[in-house]
C-alpha positions as MATLAB code, in Angstrom:
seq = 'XXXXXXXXXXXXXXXXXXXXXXXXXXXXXXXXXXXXXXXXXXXXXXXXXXXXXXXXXXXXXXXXXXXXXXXXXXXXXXXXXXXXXXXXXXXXXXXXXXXXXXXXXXXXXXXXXXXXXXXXXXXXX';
ca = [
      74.913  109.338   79.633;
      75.596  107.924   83.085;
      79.171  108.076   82.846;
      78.774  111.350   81.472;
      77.155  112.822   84.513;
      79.718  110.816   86.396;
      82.766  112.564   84.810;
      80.914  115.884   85.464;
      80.566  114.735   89.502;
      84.391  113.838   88.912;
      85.173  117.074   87.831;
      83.456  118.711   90.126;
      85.051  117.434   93.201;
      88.368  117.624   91.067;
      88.904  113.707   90.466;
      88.498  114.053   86.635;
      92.487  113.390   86.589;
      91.717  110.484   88.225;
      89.238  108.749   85.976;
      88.934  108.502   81.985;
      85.800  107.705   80.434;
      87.180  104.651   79.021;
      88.171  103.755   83.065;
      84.541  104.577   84.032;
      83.470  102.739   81.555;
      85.553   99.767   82.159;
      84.512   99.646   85.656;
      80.747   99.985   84.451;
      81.244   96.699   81.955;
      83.250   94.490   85.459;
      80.616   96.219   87.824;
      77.435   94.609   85.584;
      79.286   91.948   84.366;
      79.344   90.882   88.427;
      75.997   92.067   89.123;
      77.494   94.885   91.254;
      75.224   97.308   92.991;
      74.797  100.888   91.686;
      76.620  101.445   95.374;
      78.900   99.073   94.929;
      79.826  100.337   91.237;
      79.762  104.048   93.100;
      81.943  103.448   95.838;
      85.063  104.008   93.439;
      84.306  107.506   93.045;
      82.619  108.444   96.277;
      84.493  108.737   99.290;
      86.444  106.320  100.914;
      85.289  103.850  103.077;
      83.498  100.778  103.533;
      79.777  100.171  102.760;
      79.376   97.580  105.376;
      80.593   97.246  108.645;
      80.638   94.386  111.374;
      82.081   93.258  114.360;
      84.701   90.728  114.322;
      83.024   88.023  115.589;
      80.121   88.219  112.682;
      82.765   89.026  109.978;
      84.852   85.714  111.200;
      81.707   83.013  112.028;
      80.230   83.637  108.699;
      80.936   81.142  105.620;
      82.072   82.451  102.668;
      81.058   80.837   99.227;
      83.758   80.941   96.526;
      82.152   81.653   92.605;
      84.697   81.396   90.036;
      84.553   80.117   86.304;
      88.027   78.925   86.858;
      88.335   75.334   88.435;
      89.344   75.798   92.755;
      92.272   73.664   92.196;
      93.749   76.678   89.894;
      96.383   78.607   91.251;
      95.620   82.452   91.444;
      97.125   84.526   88.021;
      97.105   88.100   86.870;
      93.750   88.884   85.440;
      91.458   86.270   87.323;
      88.258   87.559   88.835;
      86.398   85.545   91.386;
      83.657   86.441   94.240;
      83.413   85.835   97.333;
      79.685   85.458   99.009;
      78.343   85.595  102.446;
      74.342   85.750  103.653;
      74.241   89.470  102.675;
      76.839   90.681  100.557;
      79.806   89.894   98.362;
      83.155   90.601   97.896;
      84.148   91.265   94.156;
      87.817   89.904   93.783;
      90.097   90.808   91.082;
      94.041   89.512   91.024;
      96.720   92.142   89.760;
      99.808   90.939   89.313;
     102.954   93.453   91.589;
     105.545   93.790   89.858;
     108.737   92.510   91.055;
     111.945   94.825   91.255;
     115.655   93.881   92.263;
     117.891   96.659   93.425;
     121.315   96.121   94.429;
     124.132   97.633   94.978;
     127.756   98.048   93.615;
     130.756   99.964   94.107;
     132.739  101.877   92.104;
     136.165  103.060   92.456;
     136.287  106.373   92.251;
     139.455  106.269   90.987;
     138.370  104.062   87.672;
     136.592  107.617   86.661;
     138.851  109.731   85.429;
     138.754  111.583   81.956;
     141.740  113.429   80.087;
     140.830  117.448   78.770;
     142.824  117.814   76.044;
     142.897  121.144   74.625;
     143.150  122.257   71.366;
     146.071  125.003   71.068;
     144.790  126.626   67.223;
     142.118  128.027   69.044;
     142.662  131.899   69.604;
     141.483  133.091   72.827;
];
């Protein structure tokens, strides 16, 4: 019922295009599975923006605590989810892979193009 009332929200502010309710509930199954906060889980749909802010020198001096069920040594893949803690929060982390693309370019002679009409002359005009 709670992503029902979300998807109502959603289409009230016009985002139902957005969002499925198999998305919503995706995100509701990662969000618990990483014992997200109801904001946390929220901040998807809400505007955008960040929850917490700090100054630079607090965001830098702090150490961060890497929780993974993959081993550290692992290199990163498509798929992997991982979090990263501090004293009062954590990041939730999850790797997508880009896709790569290759464009290039060739030339064509124009001149390699051409095409014959040949009319038929039974047909009566």
């Amino acid at each position: 019922s709670m992503a029902r009332a979300l998807q109502k929200y959603l289409r009230t502010t016009r985002q139902q295009h957005y969002h499925t309710m198999e998305s919503i509930l995706q995100h509701l199954c990662f969000s618990i599975t990483n014992n997200m906060t109801a904001k946390a889980f929220l901040e998807r749909y809400l505007s955008p923006g960040p929850t917490l802010q700090y100054d630079r020198e607090r965001w830098f001096a702090q150490q961060w605590t890497l929780i993974s069920e993959e081993a550290v040594i692992s290199g990163l893949r498509d798929g992997l989810v991982f979090a990263l803690k501090c004293l009062d929060f954590s990041l939730i982390i999850s790797v997508k892979k880009i896709p790569f693309i290759k464009l290039s370019e060739e030339f064509v002679d124009p001149k390699s193009h051409k095409f014959v009409l040949q009319l038929q002359s039974e047909t009566s005009v």
